[in-house]
PDB file of N, CA, C and O in Angstrom:
ATOM      1  N   MET A   1     -21.005   9.834  12.381  1.00  0.00           N
ATOM      2  CA  MET A   1     -21.274   8.546  11.786  1.00  0.00           C
ATOM      3  C   MET A   1     -20.005   7.706  11.806  1.00  0.00           C
ATOM      4  O   MET A   1     -18.931   8.179  11.471  1.00  0.00           O
ATOM      5  N   THR A   2     -20.159   6.452  12.193  1.00  0.00           N
ATOM      6  CA  THR A   2     -18.991   5.584  12.256  1.00  0.00           C
ATOM      7  C   THR A   2     -18.816   4.819  10.951  1.00  0.00           C
ATOM      8  O   THR A   2     -19.759   4.626  10.200  1.00  0.00           O
ATOM      9  N   GLN A   3     -17.577   4.398  10.730  1.00  0.00           N
ATOM     10  CA  GLN A   3     -17.232   3.593   9.565  1.00  0.00           C
ATOM     11  C   GLN A   3     -16.506   2.351  10.047  1.00  0.00           C
ATOM     12  O   GLN A   3     -15.926   2.343  11.131  1.00  0.00           O
ATOM     13  N   ARG A   4     -16.531   1.334   9.222  1.00  0.00           N
ATOM     14  CA  ARG A   4     -15.852   0.086   9.537  1.00  0.00           C
ATOM     15  C   ARG A   4     -14.616  -0.081   8.669  1.00  0.00           C
ATOM     16  O   ARG A   4     -14.568   0.385   7.534  1.00  0.00           O
ATOM     17  N   ALA A   5     -13.649  -0.806   9.223  1.00  0.00           N
ATOM     18  CA  ALA A   5     -12.447  -1.142   8.471  1.00  0.00           C
ATOM     19  C   ALA A   5     -11.879  -2.431   9.034  1.00  0.00           C
ATOM     20  O   ALA A   5     -12.146  -2.795  10.180  1.00  0.00           O
ATOM     21  N   SER A   6     -11.100  -3.104   8.220  1.00  0.00           N
ATOM     22  CA  SER A   6     -10.359  -4.281   8.661  1.00  0.00           C
ATOM     23  C   SER A   6      -8.885  -4.016   8.417  1.00  0.00           C
ATOM     24  O   SER A   6      -8.499  -3.372   7.435  1.00  0.00           O
ATOM     25  N   ILE A   7      -8.090  -4.529   9.337  1.00  0.00           N
ATOM     26  CA  ILE A   7      -6.648  -4.294   9.311  1.00  0.00           C
ATOM     27  C   ILE A   7      -5.934  -5.632   9.293  1.00  0.00           C
ATOM     28  O   ILE A   7      -6.281  -6.542  10.052  1.00  0.00           O
ATOM     29  N   CYS A   8      -4.934  -5.745   8.435  1.00  0.00           N
ATOM     30  CA  CYS A   8      -4.115  -6.953   8.329  1.00  0.00           C
ATOM     31  C   CYS A   8      -2.650  -6.555   8.507  1.00  0.00           C
ATOM     32  O   CYS A   8      -2.135  -5.712   7.771  1.00  0.00           O
ATOM     33  N   VAL A   9      -2.011  -7.169   9.500  1.00  0.00           N
ATOM     34  CA  VAL A   9      -0.605  -6.889   9.784  1.00  0.00           C
ATOM     35  C   VAL A   9       0.176  -8.186   9.590  1.00  0.00           C
ATOM     36  O   VAL A   9      -0.116  -9.192  10.255  1.00  0.00           O
ATOM     37  N   ALA A  10       1.150  -8.181   8.693  1.00  0.00           N
ATOM     38  CA  ALA A  10       1.979  -9.362   8.462  1.00  0.00           C
ATOM     39  C   ALA A  10       2.895  -9.581   9.659  1.00  0.00           C
ATOM     40  O   ALA A  10       3.542  -8.649  10.142  1.00  0.00           O
ATOM     41  N   SER A  11       2.934 -10.817  10.152  1.00  0.00           N
ATOM     42  CA  SER A  11       3.737 -11.138  11.333  1.00  0.00           C
ATOM     43  C   SER A  11       5.234 -10.960  11.094  1.00  0.00           C
ATOM     44  O   SER A  11       5.977 -10.704  12.031  1.00  0.00           O
ATOM     45  N   ASP A  12       5.663 -11.095   9.854  1.00  0.00           N
ATOM     46  CA  ASP A  12       7.089 -10.986   9.544  1.00  0.00           C
ATOM     47  C   ASP A  12       7.465  -9.609   8.989  1.00  0.00           C
ATOM     48  O   ASP A  12       8.496  -9.464   8.348  1.00  0.00           O
ATOM     49  N   ALA A  13       6.632  -8.612   9.242  1.00  0.00           N
ATOM     50  CA  ALA A  13       6.890  -7.257   8.734  1.00  0.00           C
ATOM     51  C   ALA A  13       6.917  -6.268   9.901  1.00  0.00           C
ATOM     52  O   ALA A  13       5.891  -5.694  10.263  1.00  0.00           O
ATOM     53  N   PRO A  14       8.087  -6.078  10.503  1.00  0.00           N
ATOM     54  CA  PRO A  14       8.172  -5.182  11.655  1.00  0.00           C
ATOM     55  C   PRO A  14       7.701  -3.756  11.352  1.00  0.00           C
ATOM     56  O   PRO A  14       7.150  -3.084  12.227  1.00  0.00           O
ATOM     57  N   GLU A  15       7.854  -3.324  10.096  1.00  0.00           N
ATOM     58  CA  GLU A  15       7.392  -1.978   9.741  1.00  0.00           C
ATOM     59  C   GLU A  15       5.865  -1.893   9.784  1.00  0.00           C
ATOM     60  O   GLU A  15       5.307  -0.850  10.146  1.00  0.00           O
ATOM     61  N   GLU A  16       5.181  -2.983   9.441  1.00  0.00           N
ATOM     62  CA  GLU A  16       3.720  -2.993   9.540  1.00  0.00           C
ATOM     63  C   GLU A  16       3.283  -3.020  10.998  1.00  0.00           C
ATOM     64  O   GLU A  16       2.333  -2.341  11.380  1.00  0.00           O
ATOM     65  N   GLU A  17       3.966  -3.821  11.813  1.00  0.00           N
ATOM     66  CA  GLU A  17       3.640  -3.862  13.238  1.00  0.00           C
ATOM     67  C   GLU A  17       3.842  -2.497  13.873  1.00  0.00           C
ATOM     68  O   GLU A  17       3.020  -2.044  14.671  1.00  0.00           O
ATOM     69  N   ALA A  18       4.920  -1.812  13.510  1.00  0.00           N
ATOM     70  CA  ALA A  18       5.187  -0.475  14.048  1.00  0.00           C
ATOM     71  C   ALA A  18       4.129   0.526  13.582  1.00  0.00           C
ATOM     72  O   ALA A  18       3.668   1.358  14.369  1.00  0.00           O
ATOM     73  N   ALA A  19       3.733   0.424  12.320  1.00  0.00           N
ATOM     74  CA  ALA A  19       2.704   1.328  11.794  1.00  0.00           C
ATOM     75  C   ALA A  19       1.370   1.098  12.499  1.00  0.00           C
ATOM     76  O   ALA A  19       0.675   2.056  12.859  1.00  0.00           O
ATOM     77  N   PHE A  20       1.011  -0.174  12.727  1.00  0.00           N
ATOM     78  CA  PHE A  20      -0.239  -0.482  13.423  1.00  0.00           C
ATOM     79  C   PHE A  20      -0.185   0.017  14.864  1.00  0.00           C
ATOM     80  O   PHE A  20      -1.137   0.648  15.345  1.00  0.00           O
ATOM     81  N   ASP A  21       0.905  -0.255  15.552  1.00  0.00           N
ATOM     82  CA  ASP A  21       1.032   0.185  16.949  1.00  0.00           C
ATOM     83  C   ASP A  21       0.936   1.703  17.064  1.00  0.00           C
ATOM     84  O   ASP A  21       0.267   2.224  17.967  1.00  0.00           O
ATOM     85  N   ALA A  22       1.586   2.425  16.153  1.00  0.00           N
ATOM     86  CA  ALA A  22       1.532   3.895  16.175  1.00  0.00           C
ATOM     87  C   ALA A  22       0.108   4.379  15.895  1.00  0.00           C
ATOM     88  O   ALA A  22      -0.384   5.297  16.573  1.00  0.00           O
ATOM     89  N   TRP A  23      -0.552   3.773  14.913  1.00  0.00           N
ATOM     90  CA  TRP A  23      -1.938   4.155  14.606  1.00  0.00           C
ATOM     91  C   TRP A  23      -2.830   3.889  15.811  1.00  0.00           C
ATOM     92  O   TRP A  23      -3.620   4.736  16.203  1.00  0.00           O
ATOM     93  N   LEU A  24      -2.710   2.696  16.405  1.00  0.00           N
ATOM     94  CA  LEU A  24      -3.556   2.331  17.537  1.00  0.00           C
ATOM     95  C   LEU A  24      -3.306   3.232  18.740  1.00  0.00           C
ATOM     96  O   LEU A  24      -4.254   3.672  19.401  1.00  0.00           O
ATOM     97  N   ASP A  25      -2.039   3.536  19.026  1.00  0.00           N
ATOM     98  CA  ASP A  25      -1.719   4.448  20.135  1.00  0.00           C
ATOM     99  C   ASP A  25      -2.400   5.793  19.936  1.00  0.00           C
ATOM    100  O   ASP A  25      -2.918   6.383  20.884  1.00  0.00           O
ATOM    101  N   ARG A  26      -2.413   6.274  18.708  1.00  0.00           N
ATOM    102  CA  ARG A  26      -2.989   7.587  18.409  1.00  0.00           C
ATOM    103  C   ARG A  26      -4.513   7.583  18.463  1.00  0.00           C
ATOM    104  O   ARG A  26      -5.139   8.522  18.930  1.00  0.00           O
ATOM    105  N   TRP A  27      -5.149   6.514  17.994  1.00  0.00           N
ATOM    106  CA  TRP A  27      -6.596   6.541  17.764  1.00  0.00           C
ATOM    107  C   TRP A  27      -7.442   5.643  18.657  1.00  0.00           C
ATOM    108  O   TRP A  27      -8.670   5.699  18.587  1.00  0.00           O
ATOM    109  N   LYS A  28      -6.850   4.818  19.494  1.00  0.00           N
ATOM    110  CA  LYS A  28      -7.618   3.839  20.266  1.00  0.00           C
ATOM    111  C   LYS A  28      -8.770   4.470  21.055  1.00  0.00           C
ATOM    112  O   LYS A  28      -9.872   3.916  21.097  1.00  0.00           O
ATOM    113  N   SER A  29      -8.542   5.610  21.634  1.00  0.00           N
ATOM    114  CA  SER A  29      -9.590   6.241  22.451  1.00  0.00           C
ATOM    115  C   SER A  29     -10.772   6.728  21.608  1.00  0.00           C
ATOM    116  O   SER A  29     -11.856   6.957  22.145  1.00  0.00           O
ATOM    117  N   GLU A  30     -10.592   6.852  20.307  1.00  0.00           N
ATOM    118  CA  GLU A  30     -11.658   7.303  19.414  1.00  0.00           C
ATOM    119  C   GLU A  30     -12.464   6.151  18.813  1.00  0.00           C
ATOM    120  O   GLU A  30     -13.520   6.374  18.229  1.00  0.00           O
ATOM    121  N   LEU A  31     -11.953   4.929  18.932  1.00  0.00           N
ATOM    122  CA  LEU A  31     -12.631   3.774  18.347  1.00  0.00           C
ATOM    123  C   LEU A  31     -13.894   3.442  19.120  1.00  0.00           C
ATOM    124  O   LEU A  31     -13.926   3.499  20.345  1.00  0.00           O
ATOM    125  N   THR A  32     -14.932   3.065  18.396  1.00  0.00           N
ATOM    126  CA  THR A  32     -16.151   2.596  19.039  1.00  0.00           C
ATOM    127  C   THR A  32     -16.145   1.075  19.145  1.00  0.00           C
ATOM    128  O   THR A  32     -16.917   0.500  19.906  1.00  0.00           O
ATOM    129  N   PHE A  33     -15.259   0.410  18.391  1.00  0.00           N
ATOM    130  CA  PHE A  33     -15.112  -1.040  18.450  1.00  0.00           C
ATOM    131  C   PHE A  33     -13.757  -1.425  17.897  1.00  0.00           C
ATOM    132  O   PHE A  33     -13.295  -0.869  16.900  1.00  0.00           O
ATOM    133  N   ILE A  34     -13.109  -2.380  18.560  1.00  0.00           N
ATOM    134  CA  ILE A  34     -11.933  -3.056  18.001  1.00  0.00           C
ATOM    135  C   ILE A  34     -12.006  -4.512  18.432  1.00  0.00           C
ATOM    136  O   ILE A  34     -12.212  -4.816  19.605  1.00  0.00           O
ATOM    137  N   SER A  35     -11.885  -5.394  17.455  1.00  0.00           N
ATOM    138  CA  SER A  35     -11.938  -6.824  17.741  1.00  0.00           C
ATOM    139  C   SER A  35     -10.621  -7.274  18.352  1.00  0.00           C
ATOM    140  O   SER A  35      -9.610  -6.574  18.279  1.00  0.00           O
ATOM    141  N   GLY A  36     -10.652  -8.462  18.887  1.00  0.00           N
ATOM    142  CA  GLY A  36      -9.405  -9.112  19.234  1.00  0.00           C
ATOM    143  C   GLY A  36      -8.720  -9.551  17.954  1.00  0.00           C
ATOM    144  O   GLY A  36      -9.316  -9.532  16.874  1.00  0.00           O
ATOM    145  N   ASP A  37      -7.482  -9.939  18.062  1.00  0.00           N
ATOM    146  CA  ASP A  37      -6.729 -10.433  16.911  1.00  0.00           C
ATOM    147  C   ASP A  37      -7.314 -11.786  16.503  1.00  0.00           C
ATOM    148  O   ASP A  37      -7.296 -12.738  17.269  1.00  0.00           O
ATOM    149  N   TYR A  38      -7.859 -11.878  15.287  1.00  0.00           N
ATOM    150  CA  TYR A  38      -8.412 -13.143  14.842  1.00  0.00           C
ATOM    151  C   TYR A  38      -7.621 -13.734  13.677  1.00  0.00           C
ATOM    152  O   TYR A  38      -8.076 -14.660  13.008  1.00  0.00           O
ATOM    153  N   GLY A  39      -6.409 -13.237  13.480  1.00  0.00           N
ATOM    154  CA  GLY A  39      -5.524 -13.859  12.504  1.00  0.00           C
ATOM    155  C   GLY A  39      -4.871 -15.079  13.139  1.00  0.00           C
ATOM    156  O   GLY A  39      -5.017 -15.339  14.329  1.00  0.00           O
ATOM    157  N   CYS A  40      -4.130 -15.821  12.357  1.00  0.00           N
ATOM    158  CA  CYS A  40      -3.486 -17.027  12.878  1.00  0.00           C
ATOM    159  C   CYS A  40      -2.343 -16.683  13.833  1.00  0.00           C
ATOM    160  O   CYS A  40      -1.961 -17.495  14.661  1.00  0.00           O
ATOM    161  N   GLY A  41      -1.782 -15.490  13.703  1.00  0.00           N
ATOM    162  CA  GLY A  41      -0.684 -15.078  14.567  1.00  0.00           C
ATOM    163  C   GLY A  41       0.676 -15.469  14.035  1.00  0.00           C
ATOM    164  O   GLY A  41       1.649 -14.773  14.253  1.00  0.00           O
ATOM    165  N   CYS A  42       0.750 -16.590  13.341  1.00  0.00           N
ATOM    166  CA  CYS A  42       2.047 -16.995  12.803  1.00  0.00           C
ATOM    167  C   CYS A  42       2.342 -16.276  11.490  1.00  0.00           C
ATOM    168  O   CYS A  42       3.499 -16.021  11.168  1.00  0.00           O
ATOM    169  N   CYS A  43       1.289 -15.937  10.754  1.00  0.00           N
ATOM    170  CA  CYS A  43       1.451 -15.259   9.457  1.00  0.00           C
ATOM    171  C   CYS A  43       0.885 -13.848   9.464  1.00  0.00           C
ATOM    172  O   CYS A  43       1.516 -12.930   8.950  1.00  0.00           O
ATOM    173  N   VAL A  44      -0.317 -13.720  10.008  1.00  0.00           N
ATOM    174  CA  VAL A  44      -0.989 -12.425   9.998  1.00  0.00           C
ATOM    175  C   VAL A  44      -1.742 -12.179  11.297  1.00  0.00           C
ATOM    176  O   VAL A  44      -2.124 -13.103  12.004  1.00  0.00           O
ATOM    177  N   HIS A  45      -1.949 -10.914  11.569  1.00  0.00           N
ATOM    178  CA  HIS A  45      -2.809 -10.450  12.649  1.00  0.00           C
ATOM    179  C   HIS A  45      -3.943  -9.689  11.968  1.00  0.00           C
ATOM    180  O   HIS A  45      -3.693  -8.831  11.124  1.00  0.00           O
ATOM    181  N   LEU A  46      -5.176 -10.028  12.309  1.00  0.00           N
ATOM    182  CA  LEU A  46      -6.340  -9.380  11.699  1.00  0.00           C
ATOM    183  C   LEU A  46      -7.189  -8.728  12.772  1.00  0.00           C
ATOM    184  O   LEU A  46      -7.417  -9.314  13.838  1.00  0.00           O
ATOM    185  N   TYR A  47      -7.657  -7.522  12.475  1.00  0.00           N
ATOM    186  CA  TYR A  47      -8.507  -6.776  13.398  1.00  0.00           C
ATOM    187  C   TYR A  47      -9.627  -6.106  12.612  1.00  0.00           C
ATOM    188  O   TYR A  47      -9.409  -5.629  11.503  1.00  0.00           O
ATOM    189  N   ASP A  48     -10.797  -6.076  13.201  1.00  0.00           N
ATOM    190  CA  ASP A  48     -11.902  -5.288  12.676  1.00  0.00           C
ATOM    191  C   ASP A  48     -12.075  -4.103  13.607  1.00  0.00           C
ATOM    192  O   ASP A  48     -12.004  -4.256  14.834  1.00  0.00           O
ATOM    193  N   ILE A  49     -12.277  -2.938  13.027  1.00  0.00           N
ATOM    194  CA  ILE A  49     -12.447  -1.741  13.848  1.00  0.00           C
ATOM    195  C   ILE A  49     -13.652  -0.961  13.357  1.00  0.00           C
ATOM    196  O   ILE A  49     -14.119  -1.129  12.225  1.00  0.00           O
ATOM    197  N   GLU A  50     -14.121  -0.084  14.222  1.00  0.00           N
ATOM    198  CA  GLU A  50     -15.191   0.832  13.867  1.00  0.00           C
ATOM    199  C   GLU A  50     -14.903   2.142  14.591  1.00  0.00           C
ATOM    200  O   GLU A  50     -14.498   2.138  15.750  1.00  0.00           O
ATOM    201  N   GLY A  51     -15.104   3.229  13.888  1.00  0.00           N
ATOM    202  CA  GLY A  51     -14.870   4.532  14.480  1.00  0.00           C
ATOM    203  C   GLY A  51     -15.201   5.645  13.507  1.00  0.00           C
ATOM    204  O   GLY A  51     -15.674   5.398  12.397  1.00  0.00           O
ATOM    205  N   PRO A  52     -14.939   6.873  13.928  1.00  0.00           N
ATOM    206  CA  PRO A  52     -15.204   8.019  13.063  1.00  0.00           C
ATOM    207  C   PRO A  52     -14.397   7.955  11.757  1.00  0.00           C
ATOM    208  O   PRO A  52     -13.334   7.328  11.694  1.00  0.00           O
ATOM    209  N   LYS A  53     -14.904   8.611  10.751  1.00  0.00           N
ATOM    210  CA  LYS A  53     -14.273   8.643   9.431  1.00  0.00           C
ATOM    211  C   LYS A  53     -12.796   9.025   9.524  1.00  0.00           C
ATOM    212  O   LYS A  53     -11.945   8.413   8.871  1.00  0.00           O
ATOM    213  N   GLU A  54     -12.480  10.004  10.329  1.00  0.00           N
ATOM    214  CA  GLU A  54     -11.098  10.475  10.486  1.00  0.00           C
ATOM    215  C   GLU A  54     -10.180   9.351  10.963  1.00  0.00           C
ATOM    216  O   GLU A  54      -9.042   9.229  10.509  1.00  0.00           O
ATOM    217  N   VAL A  55     -10.662   8.529  11.860  1.00  0.00           N
ATOM    218  CA  VAL A  55      -9.878   7.417  12.398  1.00  0.00           C
ATOM    219  C   VAL A  55      -9.633   6.371  11.317  1.00  0.00           C
ATOM    220  O   VAL A  55      -8.512   5.892  11.134  1.00  0.00           O
ATOM    221  N   VAL A  56     -10.684   6.014  10.596  1.00  0.00           N
ATOM    222  CA  VAL A  56     -10.568   5.013   9.532  1.00  0.00           C
ATOM    223  C   VAL A  56      -9.649   5.522   8.423  1.00  0.00           C
ATOM    224  O   VAL A  56      -8.798   4.782   7.925  1.00  0.00           O
ATOM    225  N   GLU A  57      -9.779   6.758   8.051  1.00  0.00           N
ATOM    226  CA  GLU A  57      -8.927   7.317   6.995  1.00  0.00           C
ATOM    227  C   GLU A  57      -7.458   7.388   7.403  1.00  0.00           C
ATOM    228  O   GLU A  57      -6.584   7.424   6.543  1.00  0.00           O
ATOM    229  N   ALA A  58      -7.179   7.390   8.706  1.00  0.00           N
ATOM    230  CA  ALA A  58      -5.803   7.469   9.191  1.00  0.00           C
ATOM    231  C   ALA A  58      -5.093   6.114   9.208  1.00  0.00           C
ATOM    232  O   ALA A  58      -3.886   6.053   9.453  1.00  0.00           O
ATOM    233  N   ILE A  59      -5.818   5.035   8.937  1.00  0.00           N
ATOM    234  CA  ILE A  59      -5.179   3.714   8.891  1.00  0.00           C
ATOM    235  C   ILE A  59      -4.171   3.703   7.744  1.00  0.00           C
ATOM    236  O   ILE A  59      -4.525   4.042   6.609  1.00  0.00           O
ATOM    237  N   PRO A  60      -2.932   3.319   8.023  1.00  0.00           N
ATOM    238  CA  PRO A  60      -1.945   3.257   6.940  1.00  0.00           C
ATOM    239  C   PRO A  60      -2.431   2.352   5.805  1.00  0.00           C
ATOM    240  O   PRO A  60      -2.973   1.265   6.045  1.00  0.00           O
ATOM    241  N   GLU A  61      -2.250   2.807   4.600  1.00  0.00           N
ATOM    242  CA  GLU A  61      -2.750   2.112   3.408  1.00  0.00           C
ATOM    243  C   GLU A  61      -2.312   0.654   3.354  1.00  0.00           C
ATOM    244  O   GLU A  61      -3.098  -0.225   2.993  1.00  0.00           O
ATOM    245  N   GLN A  62      -1.057   0.370   3.707  1.00  0.00           N
ATOM    246  CA  GLN A  62      -0.549  -0.998   3.596  1.00  0.00           C
ATOM    247  C   GLN A  62      -1.203  -1.952   4.594  1.00  0.00           C
ATOM    248  O   GLN A  62      -1.052  -3.173   4.474  1.00  0.00           O
ATOM    249  N   LEU A  63      -1.967  -1.438   5.551  1.00  0.00           N
ATOM    250  CA  LEU A  63      -2.624  -2.280   6.552  1.00  0.00           C
ATOM    251  C   LEU A  63      -4.089  -2.549   6.245  1.00  0.00           C
ATOM    252  O   LEU A  63      -4.722  -3.381   6.891  1.00  0.00           O
ATOM    253  N   ARG A  64      -4.647  -1.873   5.274  1.00  0.00           N
ATOM    254  CA  ARG A  64      -6.077  -2.003   4.968  1.00  0.00           C
ATOM    255  C   ARG A  64      -6.360  -3.291   4.206  1.00  0.00           C
ATOM    256  O   ARG A  64      -5.593  -3.696   3.343  1.00  0.00           O
ATOM    257  N   THR A  65      -7.488  -3.901   4.530  1.00  0.00           N
ATOM    258  CA  THR A  65      -7.922  -5.103   3.829  1.00  0.00           C
ATOM    259  C   THR A  65      -9.445  -5.144   3.822  1.00  0.00           C
ATOM    260  O   THR A  65     -10.088  -4.384   4.545  1.00  0.00           O
ATOM    261  N   SER A  66     -10.000  -5.995   3.008  1.00  0.00           N
ATOM    262  CA  SER A  66     -11.451  -6.178   2.953  1.00  0.00           C
ATOM    263  C   SER A  66     -11.807  -7.502   3.606  1.00  0.00           C
ATOM    264  O   SER A  66     -11.100  -8.500   3.426  1.00  0.00           O
ATOM    265  N   THR A  67     -12.884  -7.503   4.345  1.00  0.00           N
ATOM    266  CA  THR A  67     -13.384  -8.716   5.001  1.00  0.00           C
ATOM    267  C   THR A  67     -14.906  -8.675   4.977  1.00  0.00           C
ATOM    268  O   THR A  67     -15.502  -7.686   4.541  1.00  0.00           O
ATOM    269  N   ASP A  68     -15.514  -9.723   5.480  1.00  0.00           N
ATOM    270  CA  ASP A  68     -16.976  -9.714   5.600  1.00  0.00           C
ATOM    271  C   ASP A  68     -17.434  -8.598   6.528  1.00  0.00           C
ATOM    272  O   ASP A  68     -18.553  -8.106   6.400  1.00  0.00           O
ATOM    273  N   TRP A  69     -16.592  -8.182   7.457  1.00  0.00           N
ATOM    274  CA  TRP A  69     -16.909  -7.074   8.358  1.00  0.00           C
ATOM    275  C   TRP A  69     -17.121  -5.785   7.572  1.00  0.00           C
ATOM    276  O   TRP A  69     -18.083  -5.062   7.788  1.00  0.00           O
ATOM    277  N   THR A  70     -16.235  -5.519   6.622  1.00  0.00           N
ATOM    278  CA  THR A  70     -16.344  -4.274   5.857  1.00  0.00           C
ATOM    279  C   THR A  70     -17.327  -4.394   4.702  1.00  0.00           C
ATOM    280  O   THR A  70     -17.966  -3.412   4.335  1.00  0.00           O
ATOM    281  N   GLU A  71     -17.459  -5.578   4.140  1.00  0.00           N
ATOM    282  CA  GLU A  71     -18.299  -5.762   2.963  1.00  0.00           C
ATOM    283  C   GLU A  71     -19.744  -6.111   3.290  1.00  0.00           C
ATOM    284  O   GLU A  71     -20.654  -5.704   2.588  1.00  0.00           O
ATOM    285  N   LYS A  72     -19.952  -6.883   4.369  1.00  0.00           N
ATOM    286  CA  LYS A  72     -21.301  -7.385   4.682  1.00  0.00           C
ATOM    287  C   LYS A  72     -21.745  -7.092   6.109  1.00  0.00           C
ATOM    288  O   LYS A  72     -22.848  -7.441   6.495  1.00  0.00           O
ATOM    289  N   GLY A  73     -20.853  -6.514   6.921  1.00  0.00           N
ATOM    290  CA  GLY A  73     -21.211  -6.226   8.301  1.00  0.00           C
ATOM    291  C   GLY A  73     -21.190  -7.450   9.207  1.00  0.00           C
ATOM    292  O   GLY A  73     -21.735  -7.417  10.301  1.00  0.00           O
ATOM    293  N   VAL A  74     -20.535  -8.520   8.766  1.00  0.00           N
ATOM    294  CA  VAL A  74     -20.510  -9.761   9.521  1.00  0.00           C
ATOM    295  C   VAL A  74     -19.281  -9.790  10.419  1.00  0.00           C
ATOM    296  O   VAL A  74     -18.169  -9.559   9.965  1.00  0.00           O
ATOM    297  N   LYS A  75     -19.509 -10.068  11.694  1.00  0.00           N
ATOM    298  CA  LYS A  75     -18.399 -10.200  12.626  1.00  0.00           C
ATOM    299  C   LYS A  75     -17.851 -11.614  12.516  1.00  0.00           C
ATOM    300  O   LYS A  75     -18.488 -12.570  12.924  1.00  0.00           O
ATOM    301  N   ALA A  76     -16.656 -11.738  11.948  1.00  0.00           N
ATOM    302  CA  ALA A  76     -16.039 -13.049  11.757  1.00  0.00           C
ATOM    303  C   ALA A  76     -15.036 -13.358  12.852  1.00  0.00           C
ATOM    304  O   ALA A  76     -14.485 -14.429  12.896  1.00  0.00           O
ATOM    305  N   HIS A  77     -14.773 -12.433  13.716  1.00  0.00           N
ATOM    306  CA  HIS A  77     -13.744 -12.595  14.728  1.00  0.00           C
ATOM    307  C   HIS A  77     -14.254 -13.363  15.937  1.00  0.00           C
ATOM    308  O   HIS A  77     -15.440 -13.483  16.180  1.00  0.00           O
ATOM    309  N   ARG A  78     -13.283 -13.868  16.680  1.00  0.00           N
ATOM    310  CA  ARG A  78     -13.587 -14.603  17.896  1.00  0.00           C
ATOM    311  C   ARG A  78     -13.668 -13.654  19.057  1.00  0.00           C
ATOM    312  O   ARG A  78     -13.106 -12.650  19.125  1.00  0.00           O
TER     313      ARG A  78
END
């Protein structure tokens, strides 16, 4: 069973970018869906993902956020 999650990476936080890149490198092949970046890019990068529970649980805590994707199943990304 797949689960959904949303990820928010602050553009001015290199440690968050590194954490996201490491997570994505490790789990990308297991994802059933990953959106394009629909954040503004100047402040934040936002991604919606879907994958197995293990993949979602491995997302670093500081990158997790709630969106309509996780709360209502609505794809808000471009």
